[in-house]
Every structure is written in C-alpha cells, then in structure tokens.
Amino acid sequence: MEGAFCVKAIGSRPKVLVTADGSGVVGHAGARLLADLADATGLNSAYSRALRSLRPRGTGHDPGRVAVDLAVMIADGGETITDLAVLRDQDEVFGPVAFTATAWRLLAGIDDTVLARLRSARAQAREIAWLQAAESGRGIPVVRTGGREVTGLVLDLDATLVTCHSEKQDAAPTYKGGFGYHPLLCFLANTGGALAGRLRPGNAGANTANDHITVLDDALAQIPDAHRYGTDILIRTDSAGSSKAFLAHIRSLCERAIRTYFSVGYSVTEPVRRAIRAVPDRLWHPALNQDGSLRDGAEVAELTAPVSLAGYPAGTRIIVRRERPHPGAQLSLFDTVEGLRHQVFLTDTPVAEGTAQFLEVRHRGHAVVEDRIRCGKDTGIARFPSRRFDINAAWLELALTAADLIAWTQLLLLDGELAAVEPKKLRYRLLHIAARITRGGRRLRLRISADIWTELLPEGCGLSANSGLVARV
C-alpha cells in the first residue's frame, strides 16, 4: 500500500514499584576506594597532624578526617560542601562523616600557616604513594613524545579563569571581560596528578614572575626527595612563563642540585619576525607528530643565532615552528601576511640532548595541561563555595588533593582503560556503582552486582589485584 510503513515493536521496560523502605543498599560504593587509598598512603593521618590545632579539647570529628572526606567528596563529583550528605547518609560504608556546619568551620579555620601544613601533609602522602608504585613494579610513568621517552619528570604550569556568579572576596574582572578568579596551577604530566595551585584575583597578571616562582616551588616541594634530586625535571609553560626572572629562578635551582630545565612559549616580536624571514629554506626541517611521524605541512627552524637573548640564562635556545593554519586558528597580522602560523618557544636543553624537531614536539606536548585543567574544573576547581577568599583557597587545596586521589588510584589500583580515563568517566564506570551491605561471619561485606563487575572488568580492564575495594571493607 502506497505510503504505508512498518514500525518495529519496541520492548517495554520492566514494570517496577518504587518505594522508599529499602535497607542495606548503598550508592557511590566505588568512592570507598578513594577513602581507603587516603588511609593507605597516610593522607588521613598526615592531615590529622596538620590540622590538630583546629580540634580544641580533642573532641568532635577529627579535622584531618573531615578534610579527607571533603577531598573524597570532591573527587566523587561533589560541587558544594552540602554534598557531603551523600557520604554521611551511608555511614556503613564511609563511617561517621561530619555535618555541613562542621566542614564549614574547618575550612574557615585554615589560614596560610595551616594551608602550608596541608601542602606538606599531601607531599608526605605522595611519597608513600610513589613508594607503593615502585614496590608494585609500576613506577612513575614516562612521558613519551615524538616517538621517544622524555627523561625524568615533566611539570606543566598554566593559569585558568574561573567565573564567579556572585560577589566573592578578591574576585575581579578578568582580561577576557568576565569576573572571578585566575588561579595558577601545576600538573605532573607523568601521572596527571595536581602538584600545586594558588588562588589569585581575576585581574592577576598571566605572566607574573613571582606567582610562577611560588607555584613552581610549591610543586617541587611536592616531589619526594628521591625524585627531586638526581632526576631531570622539565618545566613547561606557555608564553606567560617566559619572563627572565622566572627562567633565572629555574636555572638557579640547579645550584641546589635540582636538575631543572625549561621549555616556555615566547612572543613573536619584531626581531623574531625578521629572523624568521631571514631563515633560508634549507634550514627548515620537517616537524614531528607525537608518535614520531612527520607532521604534514609543518616545519621547524632554530633562531638562536640571529635573535638576541640578552638577559636570559646562558644556553637558552629559541625555536620556531611554521605550518599551514587549521580552520578557525587565530592568526596574527604577520601570520596573515606570511600565510603560515608561527609558534615560538625558548628552551635551555643543550643541542647534544635534542634536535630542534624533538624539542618542538616535546614543547607542543604542553597542550595536555588544558586537559588537566578541564578535568580539574570537573573536580572542584570550577566552583568555589564561599564569599571568603581564605575558605576558597582551602577548597582549592582540597580540590588538588581530590585530583591526586584519582591519579594515585589510577596509578596504583587500575589497569587497562580505567587507568587512563578522565574523572567524569571514572565516576560513571566505577565510583558511582551501587552495592549491597551484608553481614556474616563477623564481617561487613560490600556486595557489587556480578553483572556490573563483569562489565567493569572486560578483558583485564579494571581493578588490579591489590585493590582495597575487593578486600575486606
């Protein structure tokens, strides 16, 4: 029949009767894995020592435990302090969890001195986590770029804008016309963990050398001594980190037996433009992709000889990449005239340790920090709970701790796909799974659906054998 069509029958969902009288059922069961890891790395006890002064008369909730619960809640996707209720309402899994008012009082009592102790406590837990990684044979992952391994550790610094939708202390207009904060952050490319961060007003300068120095020193203090000394440490930033004072500070760290190198973006100034125009075609070499293959339509050249780098650390090199712009790329007037997009950076890596092509693709790897920041904003950094700046600064520190708990979980306990997914997917797949509480044989058991567990662990993807979630709760 003309105009007739067939519709395939769609199976209906099972009919269910929803009631609110269940017992022994818990959600967010996977978040217990984060809480157990905080205990196993000593974060809980380290926080308790750091916050002992905020527990007068030794009564009430342990401030260190409250701080850890806040970090676990943030890692689990919580956005406000009131989201602690998700953990508090499941005390059989998470134990006694503080009420919102108690958490508020804790954050309000954290001043700069206490905040420094919290950072030190997190560094102690990191050392234990890295020791556990070494003992398990996993170790700290190596950064790969251009088809090669980058020796040592790679630190990525970058600032980001956080919009505030209400009046908050020290929130200010931003250079993009918004209003809020402008925190400066540092992530470890090897593990994806958050090393350091400082909350700043929205009008803070992107290229302020003192802020970069402070955050870098905080980040280096997070690295265990066994890795901080005797290991190459590469510091990558965009052009905001190219100030002479900041680069001089990086070089001065070598005098303290910290083997630091830099790879930082650089502005395309008029002397640089003249040097680019003067480079003969024979000195342009094909650029590389991250897998080591040739990058189509992109070339690299070194400008160290024709460009004056007076005032920069001795041995500083300047390298440029030119390539056909992709659709939507922002071009300068110089790029428009030349028809190619130019990216310039500075590095003090010696010629013997890397060709211009390798150093360029190594620097381009700094773009991963944008992913780290995006994940960080999905883990507490996008929203600050208070009108007070000091409370928001404490929240930022706990958000960094939350990012670390996720990174340590993936480093120590997860295999396959789950060891590399972003926090949002990790929550959906693992942290937010439901389970049932049962008792028997003097043990409390957290029972996860066998079907869900099988789906969670396809072909070796999922929890490793030393995971605390499959052990006794």
Short mmCIF file of N, CA and C in Angstrom, two decimals, residues 235-392:
data_model
loop_
_atom_site.label_atom_id
_atom_site.label_comp_id
_atom_site.label_asym_id
_atom_site.label_seq_id
_atom_site.Cartn_x
_atom_site.Cartn_y
_atom_site.Cartn_z
N ILE A 235 60.31 21.89 33.06
CA ILE A 235 59.20 22.80 33.37
C ILE A 235 58.71 23.40 32.07
N ARG A 236 57.43 23.16 31.75
CA ARG A 236 56.83 23.70 30.53
C ARG A 236 55.75 24.71 30.87
N THR A 237 55.74 25.83 30.15
CA THR A 237 54.68 26.82 30.27
C THR A 237 54.41 27.42 28.90
N ASP A 238 53.34 28.20 28.81
CA ASP A 238 53.12 28.98 27.61
C ASP A 238 53.94 30.26 27.71
N SER A 239 53.68 31.24 26.86
CA SER A 239 54.50 32.45 26.84
C SER A 239 54.40 33.26 28.13
N ALA A 240 53.38 32.99 28.95
CA ALA A 240 53.26 33.71 30.23
C ALA A 240 54.42 33.37 31.16
N GLY A 241 55.09 32.25 30.93
CA GLY A 241 56.20 31.87 31.79
C GLY A 241 57.57 32.21 31.23
N SER A 242 57.62 33.09 30.24
CA SER A 242 58.90 33.40 29.59
C SER A 242 59.62 34.60 30.19
N SER A 243 59.17 35.07 31.36
CA SER A 243 59.84 36.20 31.97
C SER A 243 61.27 35.82 32.38
N LYS A 244 62.17 36.76 32.27
CA LYS A 244 63.57 36.49 32.57
C LYS A 244 63.76 36.09 34.04
N ALA A 245 62.97 36.71 34.94
CA ALA A 245 63.12 36.41 36.36
C ALA A 245 62.73 34.95 36.65
N PHE A 246 61.67 34.47 36.02
CA PHE A 246 61.23 33.10 36.24
C PHE A 246 62.23 32.11 35.67
N LEU A 247 62.75 32.37 34.48
CA LEU A 247 63.72 31.46 33.89
C LEU A 247 65.03 31.47 34.67
N ALA A 248 65.40 32.64 35.19
CA ALA A 248 66.60 32.71 36.02
C ALA A 248 66.42 31.89 37.30
N HIS A 249 65.19 31.89 37.83
CA HIS A 249 64.92 31.10 39.03
C HIS A 249 65.05 29.61 38.72
N ILE A 250 64.52 29.18 37.57
CA ILE A 250 64.64 27.77 37.18
C ILE A 250 66.10 27.38 37.09
N ARG A 251 66.91 28.25 36.49
CA ARG A 251 68.33 27.94 36.37
C ARG A 251 69.01 27.91 37.73
N SER A 252 68.59 28.79 38.64
CA SER A 252 69.22 28.85 39.97
C SER A 252 68.97 27.59 40.78
N LEU A 253 67.89 26.87 40.46
CA LEU A 253 67.60 25.64 41.19
C LEU A 253 68.67 24.59 40.97
N CYS A 254 69.38 24.69 39.85
CA CYS A 254 70.46 23.74 39.58
C CYS A 254 71.56 23.86 40.62
N GLU A 255 71.71 25.04 41.20
CA GLU A 255 72.73 25.24 42.23
C GLU A 255 72.36 24.51 43.52
N ARG A 256 71.08 24.12 43.65
CA ARG A 256 70.63 23.36 44.82
C ARG A 256 70.47 21.88 44.48
N ALA A 257 71.18 21.46 43.42
CA ALA A 257 71.20 20.05 42.99
C ALA A 257 69.85 19.58 42.48
N ILE A 258 68.98 20.52 42.05
CA ILE A 258 67.72 20.16 41.41
C ILE A 258 67.90 20.39 39.91
N ARG A 259 67.89 19.32 39.13
CA ARG A 259 68.24 19.40 37.71
C ARG A 259 67.02 19.82 36.89
N THR A 260 66.78 21.13 36.87
CA THR A 260 65.62 21.67 36.18
C THR A 260 66.00 22.23 34.82
N TYR A 261 65.09 22.07 33.87
CA TYR A 261 65.22 22.64 32.53
C TYR A 261 63.89 23.31 32.19
N PHE A 262 63.91 24.18 31.21
CA PHE A 262 62.66 24.85 30.85
C PHE A 262 62.38 24.75 29.37
N SER A 263 61.10 24.82 29.06
CA SER A 263 60.60 24.89 27.68
C SER A 263 59.35 25.76 27.75
N VAL A 264 59.48 27.02 27.34
CA VAL A 264 58.41 28.00 27.56
C VAL A 264 58.10 28.73 26.26
N GLY A 265 56.85 29.07 26.09
CA GLY A 265 56.45 29.82 24.92
C GLY A 265 57.08 31.20 24.88
N TYR A 266 57.11 31.80 23.71
CA TYR A 266 57.74 33.10 23.54
C TYR A 266 56.94 33.90 22.51
N SER A 267 56.81 35.19 22.76
CA SER A 267 56.05 36.04 21.86
C SER A 267 56.78 36.25 20.54
N VAL A 268 56.03 36.37 19.47
CA VAL A 268 56.61 36.64 18.15
C VAL A 268 56.80 38.15 18.03
N THR A 269 57.96 38.62 18.48
CA THR A 269 58.28 40.04 18.44
C THR A 269 58.84 40.42 17.07
N GLU A 270 59.07 41.70 16.85
CA GLU A 270 59.58 42.14 15.56
C GLU A 270 60.96 41.56 15.26
N PRO A 271 61.91 41.50 16.22
CA PRO A 271 63.18 40.83 15.91
C PRO A 271 62.99 39.36 15.53
N VAL A 272 62.04 38.71 16.16
CA VAL A 272 61.77 37.32 15.81
C VAL A 272 61.20 37.23 14.40
N ARG A 273 60.33 38.15 14.04
CA ARG A 273 59.76 38.14 12.69
C ARG A 273 60.86 38.32 11.64
N ARG A 274 61.77 39.24 11.91
CA ARG A 274 62.86 39.46 10.95
C ARG A 274 63.72 38.20 10.83
N ALA A 275 63.96 37.54 11.96
CA ALA A 275 64.78 36.33 11.92
C ALA A 275 64.07 35.21 11.15
N ILE A 276 62.77 35.11 11.33
CA ILE A 276 62.01 34.08 10.61
C ILE A 276 62.09 34.31 9.11
N ARG A 277 61.96 35.56 8.70
CA ARG A 277 62.01 35.87 7.27
C ARG A 277 63.39 35.55 6.69
N ALA A 278 64.42 35.67 7.53
CA ALA A 278 65.79 35.51 7.03
C ALA A 278 66.25 34.05 7.00
N VAL A 279 65.47 33.14 7.59
CA VAL A 279 65.90 31.73 7.61
C VAL A 279 65.80 31.15 6.20
N PRO A 280 66.90 30.66 5.65
CA PRO A 280 66.83 30.05 4.31
C PRO A 280 66.05 28.74 4.34
N ASP A 281 65.49 28.36 3.22
CA ASP A 281 64.66 27.17 3.13
C ASP A 281 65.40 25.90 3.57
N ARG A 282 66.71 25.85 3.32
CA ARG A 282 67.46 24.64 3.64
C ARG A 282 67.57 24.40 5.15
N LEU A 283 67.29 25.43 5.96
CA LEU A 283 67.40 25.28 7.41
C LEU A 283 66.05 24.97 8.07
N TRP A 284 65.02 24.90 7.25
CA TRP A 284 63.72 24.46 7.79
C TRP A 284 63.64 22.94 7.68
N HIS A 285 63.28 22.28 8.81
CA HIS A 285 63.23 20.82 8.84
C HIS A 285 61.82 20.36 9.17
N PRO A 286 61.40 19.21 8.68
CA PRO A 286 60.03 18.72 8.95
C PRO A 286 59.76 18.59 10.45
N ALA A 287 58.59 19.03 10.86
CA ALA A 287 58.17 18.86 12.25
C ALA A 287 57.66 17.43 12.45
N LEU A 288 57.54 17.04 13.72
CA LEU A 288 57.14 15.68 14.07
C LEU A 288 55.78 15.66 14.75
N ASN A 289 55.09 14.55 14.61
CA ASN A 289 53.89 14.28 15.39
C ASN A 289 54.29 13.61 16.70
N GLN A 290 53.34 13.45 17.59
CA GLN A 290 53.65 12.87 18.89
C GLN A 290 54.13 11.42 18.78
N ASP A 291 53.74 10.73 17.71
CA ASP A 291 54.19 9.35 17.55
C ASP A 291 55.51 9.26 16.80
N GLY A 292 56.11 10.39 16.46
CA GLY A 292 57.40 10.40 15.77
C GLY A 292 57.31 10.49 14.26
N SER A 293 56.11 10.37 13.70
CA SER A 293 55.96 10.51 12.26
C SER A 293 56.06 11.97 11.85
N LEU A 294 56.26 12.21 10.57
CA LEU A 294 56.39 13.59 10.07
C LEU A 294 55.03 14.28 10.10
N ARG A 295 55.04 15.53 10.53
CA ARG A 295 53.82 16.33 10.61
C ARG A 295 53.59 17.03 9.27
N ASP A 296 52.48 16.76 8.66
CA ASP A 296 52.21 17.28 7.33
C ASP A 296 52.09 18.80 7.35
N GLY A 297 52.85 19.45 6.46
CA GLY A 297 52.74 20.90 6.30
C GLY A 297 53.35 21.72 7.41
N ALA A 298 54.19 21.14 8.25
CA ALA A 298 54.79 21.87 9.36
C ALA A 298 56.31 21.72 9.33
N GLU A 299 57.02 22.81 9.62
CA GLU A 299 58.48 22.81 9.62
C GLU A 299 59.01 23.54 10.83
N VAL A 300 60.25 23.20 11.20
CA VAL A 300 60.89 23.73 12.40
C VAL A 300 62.25 24.31 12.03
N ALA A 301 62.59 25.42 12.68
CA ALA A 301 63.91 26.02 12.48
C ALA A 301 64.38 26.63 13.80
N GLU A 302 65.70 26.75 13.95
CA GLU A 302 66.26 27.37 15.15
C GLU A 302 66.68 28.80 14.84
N LEU A 303 66.35 29.72 15.79
CA LEU A 303 66.63 31.14 15.60
C LEU A 303 67.63 31.68 16.60
N THR A 304 68.33 30.78 17.29
CA THR A 304 69.19 31.22 18.39
C THR A 304 70.26 32.20 17.93
N ALA A 305 70.88 31.96 16.79
CA ALA A 305 71.96 32.83 16.34
C ALA A 305 71.48 34.24 15.97
N PRO A 306 70.43 34.38 15.14
CA PRO A 306 70.05 35.73 14.72
C PRO A 306 69.26 36.54 15.74
N VAL A 307 68.71 35.92 16.78
CA VAL A 307 67.88 36.65 17.75
C VAL A 307 68.67 36.86 19.03
N SER A 308 68.70 38.09 19.51
CA SER A 308 69.40 38.40 20.76
C SER A 308 68.60 37.90 21.95
N LEU A 309 69.25 37.15 22.82
CA LEU A 309 68.63 36.64 24.03
C LEU A 309 69.35 37.17 25.27
N ALA A 310 69.77 38.42 25.18
CA ALA A 310 70.47 39.05 26.31
C ALA A 310 69.55 39.09 27.53
N GLY A 311 70.10 38.73 28.66
CA GLY A 311 69.34 38.72 29.91
C GLY A 311 68.72 37.37 30.23
N TYR A 312 68.70 36.47 29.27
CA TYR A 312 68.18 35.13 29.52
C TYR A 312 69.33 34.22 29.98
N PRO A 313 69.01 33.11 30.64
CA PRO A 313 70.07 32.21 31.11
C PRO A 313 70.97 31.75 29.97
N ALA A 314 72.24 31.59 30.27
CA ALA A 314 73.19 31.13 29.25
C ALA A 314 72.74 29.79 28.69
N GLY A 315 72.88 29.63 27.39
CA GLY A 315 72.49 28.39 26.74
C GLY A 315 71.05 28.35 26.28
N THR A 316 70.32 29.46 26.46
CA THR A 316 68.93 29.49 26.02
C THR A 316 68.86 29.44 24.50
N ARG A 317 67.97 28.61 24.00
CA ARG A 317 67.76 28.49 22.56
C ARG A 317 66.35 28.94 22.21
N ILE A 318 66.17 29.43 21.00
CA ILE A 318 64.85 29.85 20.53
C ILE A 318 64.54 29.09 19.24
N ILE A 319 63.38 28.46 19.22
CA ILE A 319 62.99 27.58 18.12
C ILE A 319 61.59 27.98 17.65
N VAL A 320 61.36 27.88 16.34
CA VAL A 320 60.09 28.28 15.76
C VAL A 320 59.52 27.13 14.92
N ARG A 321 58.19 27.00 14.96
CA ARG A 321 57.50 26.07 14.06
C ARG A 321 56.56 26.88 13.18
N ARG A 322 56.54 26.56 11.90
CA ARG A 322 55.58 27.18 10.99
C ARG A 322 54.77 26.07 10.33
N GLU A 323 53.49 26.33 10.12
CA GLU A 323 52.65 25.34 9.46
C GLU A 323 51.41 26.01 8.91
N ARG A 324 50.76 25.32 8.01
CA ARG A 324 49.52 25.83 7.47
C ARG A 324 48.47 25.87 8.57
N PRO A 325 47.77 26.97 8.74
CA PRO A 325 46.81 27.09 9.84
C PRO A 325 45.59 26.19 9.61
N HIS A 326 45.12 25.59 10.68
CA HIS A 326 43.91 24.80 10.58
C HIS A 326 42.70 25.73 10.59
N PRO A 327 41.55 25.31 10.12
CA PRO A 327 40.37 26.18 10.10
C PRO A 327 40.02 26.68 11.49
N GLY A 328 39.83 27.99 11.60
CA GLY A 328 39.47 28.59 12.88
C GLY A 328 40.64 29.04 13.72
N ALA A 329 41.87 28.79 13.26
CA ALA A 329 43.05 29.20 14.03
C ALA A 329 43.16 30.72 14.08
N GLN A 330 43.58 31.23 15.24
CA GLN A 330 43.76 32.68 15.40
C GLN A 330 45.13 33.06 14.83
N LEU A 331 45.12 33.98 13.90
CA LEU A 331 46.35 34.38 13.23
C LEU A 331 46.68 35.82 13.55
N SER A 332 47.98 36.09 13.70
CA SER A 332 48.43 37.46 13.85
C SER A 332 48.53 38.11 12.48
N LEU A 333 48.76 39.42 12.46
CA LEU A 333 48.91 40.11 11.19
C LEU A 333 50.09 39.55 10.42
N PHE A 334 51.18 39.19 11.13
CA PHE A 334 52.36 38.60 10.48
C PHE A 334 51.99 37.26 9.86
N ASP A 335 51.24 36.44 10.59
CA ASP A 335 50.83 35.15 10.05
C ASP A 335 49.95 35.32 8.82
N THR A 336 49.10 36.35 8.83
CA THR A 336 48.23 36.60 7.70
C THR A 336 49.03 36.94 6.45
N VAL A 337 50.07 37.74 6.64
CA VAL A 337 50.91 38.13 5.51
C VAL A 337 51.69 36.93 4.98
N GLU A 338 52.25 36.15 5.91
CA GLU A 338 53.07 35.01 5.51
C GLU A 338 52.23 33.83 5.02
N GLY A 339 50.98 33.75 5.49
CA GLY A 339 50.14 32.63 5.11
C GLY A 339 50.37 31.38 5.93
N LEU A 340 51.25 31.46 6.93
CA LEU A 340 51.57 30.33 7.80
C LEU A 340 51.44 30.77 9.26
N ARG A 341 51.12 29.83 10.13
CA ARG A 341 51.05 30.12 11.56
C ARG A 341 52.40 29.83 12.18
N HIS A 342 52.87 30.71 13.06
CA HIS A 342 54.18 30.56 13.69
C HIS A 342 54.03 30.44 15.20
N GLN A 343 54.72 29.46 15.79
CA GLN A 343 54.78 29.26 17.23
C GLN A 343 56.25 29.23 17.64
N VAL A 344 56.60 30.03 18.65
CA VAL A 344 57.99 30.18 19.07
C VAL A 344 58.10 29.80 20.54
N PHE A 345 59.21 29.17 20.92
CA PHE A 345 59.43 28.85 22.34
C PHE A 345 60.92 28.91 22.65
N LEU A 346 61.21 29.00 23.94
CA LEU A 346 62.58 29.03 24.45
C LEU A 346 62.84 27.74 25.23
N THR A 347 64.06 27.26 25.16
CA THR A 347 64.46 26.10 25.95
C THR A 347 65.95 26.19 26.25
N ASP A 348 66.36 25.59 27.36
CA ASP A 348 67.80 25.54 27.67
C ASP A 348 68.33 24.12 27.57
N THR A 349 67.58 23.23 26.89
CA THR A 349 68.08 21.88 26.65
C THR A 349 69.24 21.96 25.65
N PRO A 350 70.40 21.41 25.98
CA PRO A 350 71.55 21.51 25.07
C PRO A 350 71.30 20.82 23.73
N VAL A 351 72.03 21.27 22.72
CA VAL A 351 71.90 20.71 21.38
C VAL A 351 72.17 19.21 21.39
N ALA A 352 73.14 18.79 22.20
CA ALA A 352 73.50 17.37 22.22
C ALA A 352 72.38 16.49 22.76
N GLU A 353 71.40 17.07 23.47
CA GLU A 353 70.35 16.27 24.08
C GLU A 353 69.03 16.32 23.32
N GLY A 354 69.00 17.06 22.21
CA GLY A 354 67.75 17.09 21.47
C GLY A 354 67.82 17.97 20.25
N THR A 355 67.36 17.44 19.12
CA THR A 355 67.28 18.24 17.91
C THR A 355 66.13 19.24 18.03
N ALA A 356 66.12 20.21 17.15
CA ALA A 356 65.05 21.20 17.17
C ALA A 356 63.69 20.54 16.96
N GLN A 357 63.66 19.51 16.08
CA GLN A 357 62.38 18.84 15.83
C GLN A 357 61.85 18.14 17.09
N PHE A 358 62.73 17.43 17.81
CA PHE A 358 62.28 16.74 19.02
C PHE A 358 61.88 17.74 20.10
N LEU A 359 62.66 18.79 20.28
CA LEU A 359 62.34 19.77 21.32
C LEU A 359 61.03 20.48 21.02
N GLU A 360 60.74 20.68 19.74
CA GLU A 360 59.49 21.36 19.38
C GLU A 360 58.28 20.47 19.69
N VAL A 361 58.35 19.19 19.33
CA VAL A 361 57.21 18.33 19.62
C VAL A 361 57.11 18.07 21.12
N ARG A 362 58.23 18.08 21.82
CA ARG A 362 58.20 17.96 23.28
C ARG A 362 57.50 19.15 23.90
N HIS A 363 57.78 20.34 23.39
CA HIS A 363 57.12 21.53 23.93
C HIS A 363 55.64 21.54 23.58
N ARG A 364 55.30 21.08 22.40
CA ARG A 364 53.90 21.06 21.99
C ARG A 364 53.08 20.15 22.90
N GLY A 365 53.73 19.18 23.53
CA GLY A 365 53.04 18.32 24.48
C GLY A 365 52.49 19.07 25.68
N HIS A 366 52.94 20.32 25.87
CA HIS A 366 52.41 21.13 26.97
C HIS A 366 50.91 21.32 26.85
N ALA A 367 50.37 21.15 25.64
CA ALA A 367 48.93 21.34 25.43
C ALA A 367 48.10 20.39 26.30
N VAL A 368 48.71 19.31 26.80
CA VAL A 368 47.96 18.38 27.65
C VAL A 368 47.49 19.05 28.93
N VAL A 369 48.14 20.15 29.31
CA VAL A 369 47.73 20.84 30.54
C VAL A 369 46.31 21.37 30.42
N GLU A 370 45.86 21.66 29.20
CA GLU A 370 44.49 22.11 29.01
C GLU A 370 43.51 21.00 29.41
N ASP A 371 43.87 19.76 29.10
CA ASP A 371 43.02 18.65 29.52
C ASP A 371 43.04 18.49 31.04
N ARG A 372 44.24 18.69 31.63
CA ARG A 372 44.33 18.57 33.09
C ARG A 372 43.48 19.64 33.77
N ILE A 373 43.51 20.85 33.24
CA ILE A 373 42.72 21.93 33.83
C ILE A 373 41.23 21.65 33.66
N ARG A 374 40.85 21.15 32.49
CA ARG A 374 39.44 20.83 32.27
C ARG A 374 38.98 19.76 33.26
N CYS A 375 39.80 18.74 33.47
CA CYS A 375 39.47 17.72 34.45
C CYS A 375 39.47 18.29 35.86
N GLY A 376 40.40 19.23 36.13
CA GLY A 376 40.43 19.87 37.44
C GLY A 376 39.18 20.68 37.70
N LYS A 377 38.67 21.32 36.66
CA LYS A 377 37.43 22.08 36.83
C LYS A 377 36.24 21.15 37.03
N ASP A 378 36.36 19.93 36.56
CA ASP A 378 35.33 18.93 36.80
C ASP A 378 35.52 18.26 38.16
N THR A 379 36.58 18.68 38.87
CA THR A 379 36.90 18.09 40.17
C THR A 379 37.17 19.21 41.17
N GLY A 380 36.22 20.13 41.29
CA GLY A 380 36.24 21.10 42.36
C GLY A 380 36.75 22.48 42.05
N ILE A 381 37.48 22.67 40.95
CA ILE A 381 38.11 23.96 40.71
C ILE A 381 37.17 24.93 39.99
N ALA A 382 36.10 24.45 39.42
CA ALA A 382 35.21 25.33 38.64
C ALA A 382 34.29 26.16 39.52
N ARG A 383 34.09 25.72 40.77
CA ARG A 383 33.15 26.43 41.65
C ARG A 383 33.76 26.54 43.04
N PHE A 384 33.71 27.74 43.59
CA PHE A 384 34.23 27.97 44.93
C PHE A 384 33.06 28.29 45.85
N PRO A 385 33.03 27.70 47.05
CA PRO A 385 31.81 27.69 47.85
C PRO A 385 31.54 28.93 48.68
N SER A 386 32.52 29.79 48.90
CA SER A 386 32.37 30.84 49.91
C SER A 386 32.60 32.23 49.34
N ARG A 387 32.14 33.22 50.08
CA ARG A 387 32.46 34.61 49.76
C ARG A 387 33.86 34.97 50.25
N ARG A 388 34.40 34.17 51.19
CA ARG A 388 35.71 34.48 51.77
C ARG A 388 36.82 33.85 50.95
N PHE A 389 37.85 34.65 50.71
CA PHE A 389 38.96 34.19 49.87
C PHE A 389 39.72 33.04 50.53
N ASP A 390 39.94 33.11 51.86
CA ASP A 390 40.73 32.08 52.53
C ASP A 390 40.03 30.72 52.50
N ILE A 391 38.71 30.72 52.60
CA ILE A 391 37.97 29.46 52.52
C ILE A 391 38.08 28.89 51.11
N ASN A 392 38.00 29.75 50.11
CA ASN A 392 38.12 29.29 48.72
C ASN A 392 39.53 28.78 48.42
#
